């Protein structure tokens, strides 16, 4: 099992997907790999995606947000259109923007990411941060075991 797979097993165990588990796991692993390549916390972004879309890459909100990270094409996609847009990349771009705008404050960045005021809906922020903390705790227990098993193989 890879590190990305372990992260996805943990996150999807805390928030079951809205699509078939095998598809959700593949989508999640791709997201985690992309996040790590961009120095984005993979546990956090996978937790956010599980909450935002149930890890469904076809998810569309009433406001037109799309993909696992619910990116708005008019802001984050090339040409400001959904045609040909990689919604995972667009969502990661949006997250980096909001986190940078908040000088690394993840709670502030999360509120901006989901379109809330800087002080708005702290319950949502607490929920995502709480799930991320649970995922991180499980990962810290399981990852050394994964490394040990992989060393034996």
GROMACS .gro file of N, CA and C in nm:
model
  459
    1UNK      N    1   0.086  -0.118   0.000
    1UNK     CA    2   0.000   0.000   0.000
    1UNK      C    3   0.090   0.124   0.000
    2UNK      N    4   0.051   0.223  -0.076
    2UNK     CA    5   0.127   0.347  -0.085
    2UNK      C    6   0.082   0.444   0.025
    3UNK      N    7   0.161   0.548   0.045
    3UNK     CA    8   0.126   0.652   0.140
    3UNK      C    9  -0.006   0.717   0.098
    4UNK      N   10  -0.022   0.746  -0.031
    4UNK     CA   11  -0.145   0.807  -0.081
    4UNK      C   12  -0.266   0.717  -0.054
    5UNK      N   13  -0.250   0.587  -0.076
    5UNK     CA   14  -0.359   0.493  -0.051
    5UNK      C   15  -0.397   0.492   0.097
    6UNK      N   16  -0.297   0.495   0.184
    6UNK     CA   17  -0.324   0.495   0.328
    6UNK      C   18  -0.402   0.621   0.367
    7UNK      N   19  -0.360   0.736   0.317
    7UNK     CA   20  -0.431   0.860   0.345
    7UNK      C   21  -0.577   0.848   0.303
    8UNK      N   22  -0.600   0.792   0.186
    8UNK     CA   23  -0.736   0.779   0.134
    8UNK      C   24  -0.820   0.681   0.214
    9UNK      N   25  -0.763   0.571   0.255
    9UNK     CA   26  -0.835   0.475   0.338
    9UNK      C   27  -0.881   0.543   0.467
   10UNK      N   28  -0.791   0.620   0.527
   10UNK     CA   29  -0.824   0.689   0.652
   10UNK      C   30  -0.933   0.794   0.630
   11UNK      N   31  -0.912   0.882   0.534
   11UNK     CA   32  -1.007   0.992   0.509
   11UNK      C   33  -1.144   0.938   0.469
   12UNK      N   34  -1.147   0.841   0.379
   12UNK     CA   35  -1.275   0.787   0.334
   12UNK      C   36  -1.343   0.703   0.442
   13UNK      N   37  -1.266   0.658   0.540
   13UNK     CA   38  -1.325   0.591   0.656
   13UNK      C   39  -1.395   0.689   0.749
   14UNK      N   40  -1.344   0.814   0.751
   14UNK     CA   41  -1.405   0.916   0.836
   14UNK      C   42  -1.527   0.982   0.769
   15UNK      N   43  -1.523   0.989   0.637
   15UNK     CA   44  -1.633   1.049   0.560
   15UNK      C   45  -1.653   0.964   0.436
   16UNK      N   46  -1.741   0.866   0.443
   16UNK     CA   47  -1.762   0.776   0.328
   16UNK      C   48  -1.798   0.852   0.201
   17UNK      N   49  -1.751   0.803   0.088
   17UNK     CA   50  -1.777   0.873  -0.039
   17UNK      C   51  -1.920   0.857  -0.085
   18UNK      N   52  -1.957   0.942  -0.179
   18UNK     CA   53  -2.091   0.935  -0.238
   18UNK      C   54  -2.091   0.853  -0.367
   19UNK      N   55  -1.976   0.799  -0.403
   19UNK     CA   56  -1.961   0.713  -0.521
   19UNK      C   57  -1.900   0.582  -0.477
   20UNK      N   58  -1.885   0.487  -0.569
   20UNK     CA   59  -1.826   0.356  -0.535
   20UNK      C   60  -1.688   0.375  -0.472
   21UNK      N   61  -1.662   0.295  -0.371
   21UNK     CA   62  -1.537   0.310  -0.294
   21UNK      C   63  -1.413   0.296  -0.382
   22UNK      N   64  -1.414   0.203  -0.477
   22UNK     CA   65  -1.295   0.185  -0.560
   22UNK      C   66  -1.268   0.309  -0.646
   23UNK      N   67  -1.373   0.367  -0.700
   23UNK     CA   68  -1.356   0.489  -0.779
   23UNK      C   69  -1.313   0.606  -0.689
   24UNK      N   70  -1.376   0.618  -0.574
   24UNK     CA   71  -1.341   0.725  -0.480
   24UNK      C   72  -1.196   0.714  -0.436
   25UNK      N   73  -1.150   0.592  -0.413
   25UNK     CA   74  -1.012   0.571  -0.371
   25UNK      C   75  -0.915   0.614  -0.480
   26UNK      N   76  -0.945   0.579  -0.605
   26UNK     CA   77  -0.859   0.619  -0.717
   26UNK      C   78  -0.855   0.771  -0.732
   27UNK      N   79  -0.971   0.835  -0.721
   27UNK     CA   80  -0.979   0.982  -0.730
   27UNK      C   81  -0.901   1.045  -0.616
   28UNK      N   82  -0.919   0.991  -0.498
   28UNK     CA   83  -0.850   1.043  -0.379
   28UNK      C   84  -0.698   1.029  -0.393
   29UNK      N   85  -0.653   0.914  -0.437
   29UNK     CA   86  -0.508   0.893  -0.453
   29UNK      C   87  -0.449   0.992  -0.553
   30UNK      N   88  -0.519   1.017  -0.663
   30UNK     CA   89  -0.472   1.115  -0.761
   30UNK      C   90  -0.465   1.254  -0.697
   31UNK      N   91  -0.566   1.290  -0.622
   31UNK     CA   92  -0.568   1.420  -0.553
   31UNK      C   93  -0.452   1.432  -0.456
   32UNK      N   94  -0.427   1.329  -0.377
   32UNK     CA   95  -0.319   1.331  -0.279
   32UNK      C   96  -0.183   1.346  -0.347
   33UNK      N   97  -0.162   1.275  -0.456
   33UNK     CA   98  -0.035   1.285  -0.530
   33UNK      C   99  -0.017   1.427  -0.583
   34UNK      N  100  -0.124   1.483  -0.642
   34UNK     CA  101  -0.115   1.621  -0.694
   34UNK      C  102  -0.090   1.720  -0.581
   35UNK      N  103  -0.157   1.703  -0.468
   35UNK     CA  104  -0.140   1.794  -0.355
   35UNK      C  105   0.003   1.789  -0.303
   36UNK      N  106   0.055   1.668  -0.285
   36UNK     CA  107   0.193   1.656  -0.235
   36UNK      C  108   0.293   1.719  -0.332
   37UNK      N  109   0.270   1.705  -0.461
   37UNK     CA  110   0.361   1.763  -0.561
   37UNK      C  111   0.361   1.915  -0.553
   38UNK      N  112   0.253   1.973  -0.498
   38UNK     CA  113   0.243   2.118  -0.486
   38UNK      C  114   0.264   2.165  -0.342
   39UNK      N  115   0.316   2.077  -0.258
   39UNK     CA  116   0.341   2.109  -0.116
   39UNK      C  117   0.214   2.151  -0.042
   40UNK      N  118   0.103   2.088  -0.075
   40UNK     CA  119  -0.024   2.110  -0.007
   40UNK      C  120  -0.047   1.991   0.086
   41UNK      N  121  -0.091   2.016   0.207
   41UNK     CA  122  -0.115   1.911   0.306
   41UNK      C  123  -0.216   1.810   0.249
   42UNK      N  124  -0.171   1.689   0.218
   42UNK     CA  125  -0.260   1.591   0.154
   42UNK      C  126  -0.374   1.543   0.244
   43UNK      N  127  -0.349   1.533   0.373
   43UNK     CA  128  -0.457   1.492   0.464
   43UNK      C  129  -0.567   1.597   0.468
   44UNK      N  130  -0.527   1.722   0.474
   44UNK     CA  131  -0.626   1.829   0.477
   44UNK      C  132  -0.705   1.836   0.347
   45UNK      N  133  -0.636   1.834   0.234
   45UNK     CA  134  -0.706   1.852   0.107
   45UNK      C  135  -0.796   1.732   0.076
   46UNK      N  136  -0.754   1.611   0.115
   46UNK     CA  137  -0.840   1.493   0.096
   46UNK      C  138  -0.963   1.501   0.186
   47UNK      N  139  -0.944   1.550   0.308
   47UNK     CA  140  -1.057   1.568   0.399
   47UNK      C  141  -1.154   1.671   0.343
   48UNK      N  142  -1.101   1.781   0.291
   48UNK     CA  143  -1.186   1.884   0.232
   48UNK      C  144  -1.263   1.829   0.112
   49UNK      N  145  -1.196   1.754   0.027
   49UNK     CA  146  -1.263   1.697  -0.091
   49UNK      C  147  -1.371   1.598  -0.051
   50UNK      N  148  -1.344   1.517   0.050
   50UNK     CA  149  -1.446   1.421   0.096
   50UNK      C  150  -1.569   1.495   0.146
   51UNK      N  151  -1.548   1.607   0.211
   51UNK     CA  152  -1.660   1.686   0.262
   51UNK      C  153  -1.732   1.759   0.148
   52UNK      N  154  -1.657   1.822   0.061
   52UNK     CA  155  -1.715   1.905  -0.044
   52UNK      C  156  -1.794   1.826  -0.148
   53UNK      N  157  -1.743   1.708  -0.185
   53UNK     CA  158  -1.805   1.637  -0.298
   53UNK      C  159  -1.829   1.489  -0.273
   54UNK      N  160  -1.792   1.439  -0.157
   54UNK     CA  161  -1.799   1.294  -0.135
   54UNK      C  162  -1.700   1.221  -0.224
   55UNK      N  163  -1.595   1.292  -0.269
   55UNK     CA  164  -1.488   1.243  -0.356
   55UNK      C  165  -1.542   1.211  -0.497
   56UNK      N  166  -1.650   1.276  -0.533
   56UNK     CA  167  -1.712   1.254  -0.664
   56UNK      C  168  -1.658   1.357  -0.764
   57UNK      N  169  -1.582   1.312  -0.864
   57UNK     CA  170  -1.526   1.407  -0.961
   57UNK      C  171  -1.632   1.468  -1.053
   58UNK      N  172  -1.753   1.411  -1.053
   58UNK     CA  173  -1.862   1.463  -1.137
   58UNK      C  174  -1.956   1.555  -1.059
   59UNK      N  175  -1.926   1.580  -0.932
   59UNK     CA  176  -2.014   1.663  -0.849
   59UNK      C  177  -2.026   1.804  -0.905
   60UNK      N  178  -2.150   1.855  -0.902
   60UNK     CA  179  -2.178   1.992  -0.946
   60UNK      C  180  -2.272   2.054  -0.842
   61UNK      N  181  -2.234   2.171  -0.791
   61UNK     CA  182  -2.319   2.239  -0.693
   61UNK      C  183  -2.421   2.328  -0.762
   62UNK      N  184  -2.514   2.378  -0.685
   62UNK     CA  185  -2.615   2.471  -0.739
   62UNK      C  186  -2.548   2.598  -0.794
   63UNK      N  187  -2.434   2.636  -0.737
   63UNK     CA  188  -2.366   2.758  -0.781
   63UNK      C  189  -2.274   2.732  -0.901
   64UNK      N  190  -2.264   2.605  -0.944
   64UNK     CA  191  -2.182   2.573  -1.060
   64UNK      C  192  -2.041   2.525  -1.027
   65UNK      N  193  -2.011   2.511  -0.898
   65UNK     CA  194  -1.881   2.458  -0.858
   65UNK      C  195  -1.874   2.311  -0.900
   66UNK      N  196  -1.756   2.266  -0.942
   66UNK     CA  197  -1.743   2.132  -1.000
   66UNK      C  198  -1.623   2.057  -0.946
   67UNK      N  199  -1.636   1.924  -0.954
   67UNK     CA  200  -1.524   1.835  -0.921
   67UNK      C  201  -1.512   1.805  -0.773
   68UNK      N  202  -1.407   1.732  -0.740
   68UNK     CA  203  -1.389   1.688  -0.601
   68UNK      C  204  -1.367   1.804  -0.505
   69UNK      N  205  -1.307   1.911  -0.554
   69UNK     CA  206  -1.281   2.027  -0.468
   69UNK      C  207  -1.378   2.142  -0.493
   70UNK      N  208  -1.479   2.117  -0.577
   70UNK     CA  209  -1.585   2.214  -0.603
   70UNK      C  210  -1.531   2.350  -0.646
   71UNK      N  211  -1.447   2.349  -0.748
   71UNK     CA  212  -1.390   2.471  -0.805
   71UNK      C  213  -1.492   2.541  -0.894
   72UNK      N  214  -1.497   2.671  -0.886
   72UNK     CA  215  -1.584   2.749  -0.973
   72UNK      C  216  -1.510   2.781  -1.103
   73UNK      N  217  -1.556   2.727  -1.216
   73UNK     CA  218  -1.486   2.748  -1.343
   73UNK      C  219  -1.463   2.895  -1.377
   74UNK      N  220  -1.558   2.981  -1.346
   74UNK     CA  221  -1.544   3.122  -1.384
   74UNK      C  222  -1.429   3.192  -1.311
   75UNK      N  223  -1.378   3.132  -1.206
   75UNK     CA  224  -1.265   3.190  -1.134
   75UNK      C  225  -1.135   3.113  -1.153
   76UNK      N  226  -1.144   2.980  -1.165
   76UNK     CA  227  -1.023   2.899  -1.151
   76UNK      C  228  -0.985   2.818  -1.274
   77UNK      N  229  -1.066   2.815  -1.376
   77UNK     CA  230  -1.036   2.736  -1.496
   77UNK      C  231  -0.979   2.824  -1.607
   78UNK      N  232  -0.890   2.769  -1.688
   78UNK     CA  233  -0.839   2.844  -1.803
   78UNK      C  234  -0.955   2.888  -1.893
   79UNK      N  235  -0.952   3.011  -1.936
   79UNK     CA  236  -1.059   3.062  -2.020
   79UNK      C  237  -1.188   3.089  -1.944
   80UNK      N  238  -1.185   3.071  -1.812
   80UNK     CA  239  -1.302   3.095  -1.727
   80UNK      C  240  -1.423   3.011  -1.768
   81UNK      N  241  -1.394   2.893  -1.824
   81UNK     CA  242  -1.501   2.804  -1.870
   81UNK      C  243  -1.473   2.662  -1.822
   82UNK      N  244  -1.578   2.583  -1.813
   82UNK     CA  245  -1.561   2.444  -1.767
   82UNK      C  246  -1.508   2.354  -1.879
   83UNK      N  247  -1.518   2.399  -2.004
   83UNK     CA  248  -1.473   2.318  -2.117
   83UNK      C  249  -1.322   2.295  -2.107
   84UNK      N  250  -1.283   2.169  -2.098
   84UNK     CA  251  -1.141   2.133  -2.092
   84UNK      C  252  -1.074   2.161  -1.960
   85UNK      N  253  -1.150   2.196  -1.858
   85UNK     CA  254  -1.091   2.230  -1.728
   85UNK      C  255  -1.062   2.104  -1.647
   86UNK      N  256  -0.944   2.100  -1.587
   86UNK     CA  257  -0.910   1.996  -1.490
   86UNK      C  258  -0.953   2.052  -1.354
   87UNK      N  259  -1.067   2.006  -1.305
   87UNK     CA  260  -1.125   2.065  -1.185
   87UNK      C  261  -1.043   2.036  -1.059
   88UNK      N  262  -0.968   1.928  -1.059
   88UNK     CA  263  -0.880   1.902  -0.944
   88UNK      C  264  -0.770   2.006  -0.941
   89UNK      N  265  -0.706   2.031  -1.053
   89UNK     CA  266  -0.601   2.133  -1.059
   89UNK      C  267  -0.658   2.270  -1.026
   90UNK      N  268  -0.778   2.298  -1.076
   90UNK     CA  269  -0.842   2.427  -1.048
   90UNK      C  270  -0.870   2.442  -0.899
   91UNK      N  271  -0.916   2.336  -0.835
   91UNK     CA  272  -0.942   2.340  -0.691
   91UNK      C  273  -0.815   2.360  -0.610
   92UNK      N  274  -0.708   2.294  -0.650
   92UNK     CA  275  -0.580   2.311  -0.581
   92UNK      C  276  -0.528   2.454  -0.600
   93UNK      N  277  -0.546   2.508  -0.719
   93UNK     CA  278  -0.506   2.647  -0.746
   93UNK      C  279  -0.585   2.742  -0.656
   94UNK      N  280  -0.715   2.719  -0.644
   94UNK     CA  281  -0.800   2.803  -0.558
   94UNK      C  282  -0.754   2.794  -0.413
   95UNK      N  283  -0.724   2.672  -0.368
   95UNK     CA  284  -0.681   2.655  -0.228
   95UNK      C  285  -0.550   2.730  -0.204
   96UNK      N  286  -0.452   2.715  -0.294
   96UNK     CA  287  -0.324   2.786  -0.277
   96UNK      C  288  -0.347   2.938  -0.271
   97UNK      N  289  -0.433   2.989  -0.357
   97UNK     CA  290  -0.463   3.132  -0.361
   97UNK      C  291  -0.519   3.179  -0.226
   98UNK      N  292  -0.621   3.109  -0.176
   98UNK     CA  293  -0.686   3.152  -0.052
   98UNK      C  294  -0.594   3.136   0.069
   99UNK      N  295  -0.515   3.031   0.071
   99UNK     CA  296  -0.421   3.014   0.181
   99UNK      C  297  -0.315   3.125   0.180
  100UNK      N  298  -0.264   3.158   0.062
  100UNK     CA  299  -0.165   3.266   0.050
  100UNK      C  300  -0.227   3.400   0.089
  101UNK      N  301  -0.350   3.426   0.045
  101UNK     CA  302  -0.417   3.551   0.078
  101UNK      C  303  -0.434   3.567   0.230
  102UNK      N  304  -0.442   3.454   0.300
  102UNK     CA  305  -0.458   3.456   0.446
  102UNK      C  306  -0.325   3.434   0.518
  103UNK      N  307  -0.215   3.449   0.445
  103UNK     CA  308  -0.080   3.436   0.501
  103UNK      C  309  -0.060   3.306   0.577
  104UNK      N  310  -0.114   3.198   0.519
  104UNK     CA  311  -0.094   3.066   0.575
  104UNK      C  312  -0.192   3.026   0.684
  105UNK      N  313  -0.285   3.114   0.720
  105UNK     CA  314  -0.385   3.079   0.821
  105UNK      C  315  -0.490   2.991   0.756
  106UNK      N  316  -0.489   2.863   0.790
  106UNK     CA  317  -0.575   2.766   0.723
  106UNK      C  318  -0.724   2.791   0.747
  107UNK      N  319  -0.762   2.833   0.867
  107UNK     CA  320  -0.902   2.862   0.894
  107UNK      C  321  -0.952   2.977   0.808
  108UNK      N  322  -0.874   3.082   0.799
  108UNK     CA  323  -0.909   3.197   0.715
  108UNK      C  324  -0.913   3.154   0.568
  109UNK      N  325  -0.812   3.078   0.524
  109UNK     CA  326  -0.808   3.030   0.386
  109UNK      C  327  -0.928   2.943   0.352
  110UNK      N  328  -0.968   2.861   0.446
  110UNK     CA  329  -1.083   2.772   0.425
  110UNK      C  330  -1.212   2.853   0.411
  111UNK      N  331  -1.228   2.954   0.494
  111UNK     CA  332  -1.347   3.039   0.482
  111UNK      C  333  -1.350   3.107   0.345
  112UNK      N  334  -1.236   3.159   0.300
  112UNK     CA  335  -1.230   3.221   0.168
  112UNK      C  336  -1.256   3.121   0.057
  113UNK      N  337  -1.201   3.002   0.073
  113UNK     CA  338  -1.217   2.897  -0.028
  113UNK      C  339  -1.363   2.862  -0.052
  114UNK      N  340  -1.440   2.853   0.055
  114UNK     CA  341  -1.581   2.815   0.040
  114UNK      C  342  -1.673   2.936   0.028
  115UNK      N  343  -1.614   3.056   0.020
  115UNK     CA  344  -1.693   3.176  -0.006
  115UNK      C  345  -1.758   3.238   0.116
  116UNK      N  346  -1.700   3.216   0.232
  116UNK     CA  347  -1.754   3.275   0.354
  116UNK      C  348  -1.676   3.400   0.389
  117UNK      N  349  -1.734   3.485   0.472
  117UNK     CA  350  -1.661   3.601   0.521
  117UNK      C  351  -1.548   3.551   0.612
  118UNK      N  352  -1.455   3.638   0.639
  118UNK     CA  353  -1.339   3.601   0.720
  118UNK      C  354  -1.381   3.549   0.857
  119UNK      N  355  -1.491   3.597   0.909
  119UNK     CA  356  -1.537   3.552   1.040
  119UNK      C  357  -1.656   3.456   1.031
  120UNK      N  358  -1.700   3.425   0.909
  120UNK     CA  359  -1.821   3.346   0.890
  120UNK      C  360  -1.807   3.198   0.918
  121UNK      N  361  -1.914   3.135   0.954
  121UNK     CA  362  -1.932   2.991   0.969
  121UNK      C  363  -1.812   2.918   1.027
  122UNK      N  364  -1.778   2.951   1.149
  122UNK     CA  365  -1.665   2.883   1.212
  122UNK      C  366  -1.696   2.735   1.236
  123UNK      N  367  -1.825   2.698   1.241
  123UNK     CA  368  -1.861   2.557   1.259
  123UNK      C  369  -1.809   2.471   1.146
  124UNK      N  370  -1.818   2.521   1.023
  124UNK     CA  371  -1.766   2.449   0.907
  124UNK      C  372  -1.615   2.430   0.920
  125UNK      N  373  -1.545   2.536   0.956
  125UNK     CA  374  -1.399   2.530   0.971
  125UNK      C  375  -1.362   2.431   1.080
  126UNK      N  376  -1.432   2.435   1.191
  126UNK     CA  377  -1.404   2.343   1.302
  126UNK      C  378  -1.426   2.199   1.258
  127UNK      N  379  -1.532   2.174   1.182
  127UNK     CA  380  -1.563   2.038   1.136
  127UNK      C  381  -1.450   1.983   1.047
  128UNK      N  382  -1.405   2.063   0.952
  128UNK     CA  383  -1.298   2.019   0.862
  128UNK      C  384  -1.168   2.001   0.939
  129UNK      N  385  -1.136   2.095   1.025
  129UNK     CA  386  -1.012   2.085   1.103
  129UNK      C  387  -1.016   1.964   1.197
  130UNK      N  388  -1.133   1.937   1.255
  130UNK     CA  389  -1.148   1.822   1.345
  130UNK      C  390  -1.128   1.691   1.270
  131UNK      N  391  -1.189   1.679   1.152
  131UNK     CA  392  -1.171   1.558   1.072
  131UNK      C  393  -1.026   1.543   1.027
  132UNK      N  394  -0.963   1.655   0.992
  132UNK     CA  395  -0.822   1.649   0.952
  132UNK      C  396  -0.736   1.603   1.068
  133UNK      N  397  -0.763   1.652   1.188
  133UNK     CA  398  -0.687   1.611   1.306
  133UNK      C  399  -0.705   1.462   1.334
  134UNK      N  400  -0.827   1.410   1.320
  134UNK     CA  401  -0.851   1.266   1.338
  134UNK      C  402  -0.776   1.186   1.233
  135UNK      N  403  -0.779   1.233   1.110
  135UNK     CA  404  -0.708   1.163   1.002
  135UNK      C  405  -0.557   1.165   1.029
  136UNK      N  406  -0.505   1.280   1.073
  136UNK     CA  407  -0.362   1.290   1.100
  136UNK      C  408  -0.320   1.197   1.214
  137UNK      N  409  -0.404   1.189   1.316
  137UNK     CA  410  -0.374   1.101   1.429
  137UNK      C  411  -0.369   0.954   1.382
  138UNK      N  412  -0.466   0.912   1.302
  138UNK     CA  413  -0.467   0.775   1.251
  138UNK      C  414  -0.348   0.751   1.160
  139UNK      N  415  -0.315   0.849   1.077
  139UNK     CA  416  -0.201   0.836   0.986
  139UNK      C  417  -0.071   0.821   1.064
  140UNK      N  418  -0.054   0.897   1.171
  140UNK     CA  419   0.069   0.889   1.250
  140UNK      C  420   0.086   0.752   1.316
  141UNK      N  421  -0.023   0.685   1.341
  141UNK     CA  422  -0.017   0.549   1.396
  141UNK      C  423   0.012   0.448   1.285
  142UNK      N  424  -0.060   0.461   1.173
  142UNK     CA  425  -0.054   0.360   1.068
  142UNK      C  426   0.064   0.372   0.972
  143UNK      N  427   0.115   0.492   0.949
  143UNK     CA  428   0.221   0.509   0.850
  143UNK      C  429   0.350   0.435   0.890
  144UNK      N  430   0.395   0.440   1.015
  144UNK     CA  431   0.513   0.362   1.052
  144UNK      C  432   0.493   0.211   1.029
  145UNK      N  433   0.371   0.164   1.051
  145UNK     CA  434   0.340   0.022   1.026
  145UNK      C  435   0.350  -0.008   0.877
  146UNK      N  436   0.300   0.082   0.795
  146UNK     CA  437   0.307   0.066   0.651
  146UNK      C  438   0.453   0.059   0.605
  147UNK      N  439   0.537   0.148   0.657
  147UNK     CA  440   0.678   0.148   0.622
  147UNK      C  441   0.745   0.017   0.663
  148UNK      N  442   0.710  -0.034   0.780
  148UNK     CA  443   0.768  -0.159   0.827
  148UNK      C  444   0.728  -0.276   0.738
  149UNK      N  445   0.602  -0.280   0.700
  149UNK     CA  446   0.554  -0.388   0.612
  149UNK      C  447   0.622  -0.378   0.476
  150UNK      N  448   0.630  -0.257   0.422
  150UNK     CA  449   0.694  -0.238   0.291
  150UNK      C  450   0.842  -0.276   0.294
  151UNK      N  451   0.906  -0.257   0.409
  151UNK     CA  452   1.047  -0.293   0.422
  151UNK      C  453   1.067  -0.444   0.419
  152UNK      N  454   0.966  -0.518   0.463
  152UNK     CA  455   0.973  -0.664   0.465
  152UNK      C  456   0.951  -0.725   0.327
  153UNK      N  457   0.884  -0.652   0.240
  153UNK     CA  458   0.847  -0.704   0.109
  153UNK      C  459   0.961  -0.695   0.012
   0.00000   0.00000   0.00000
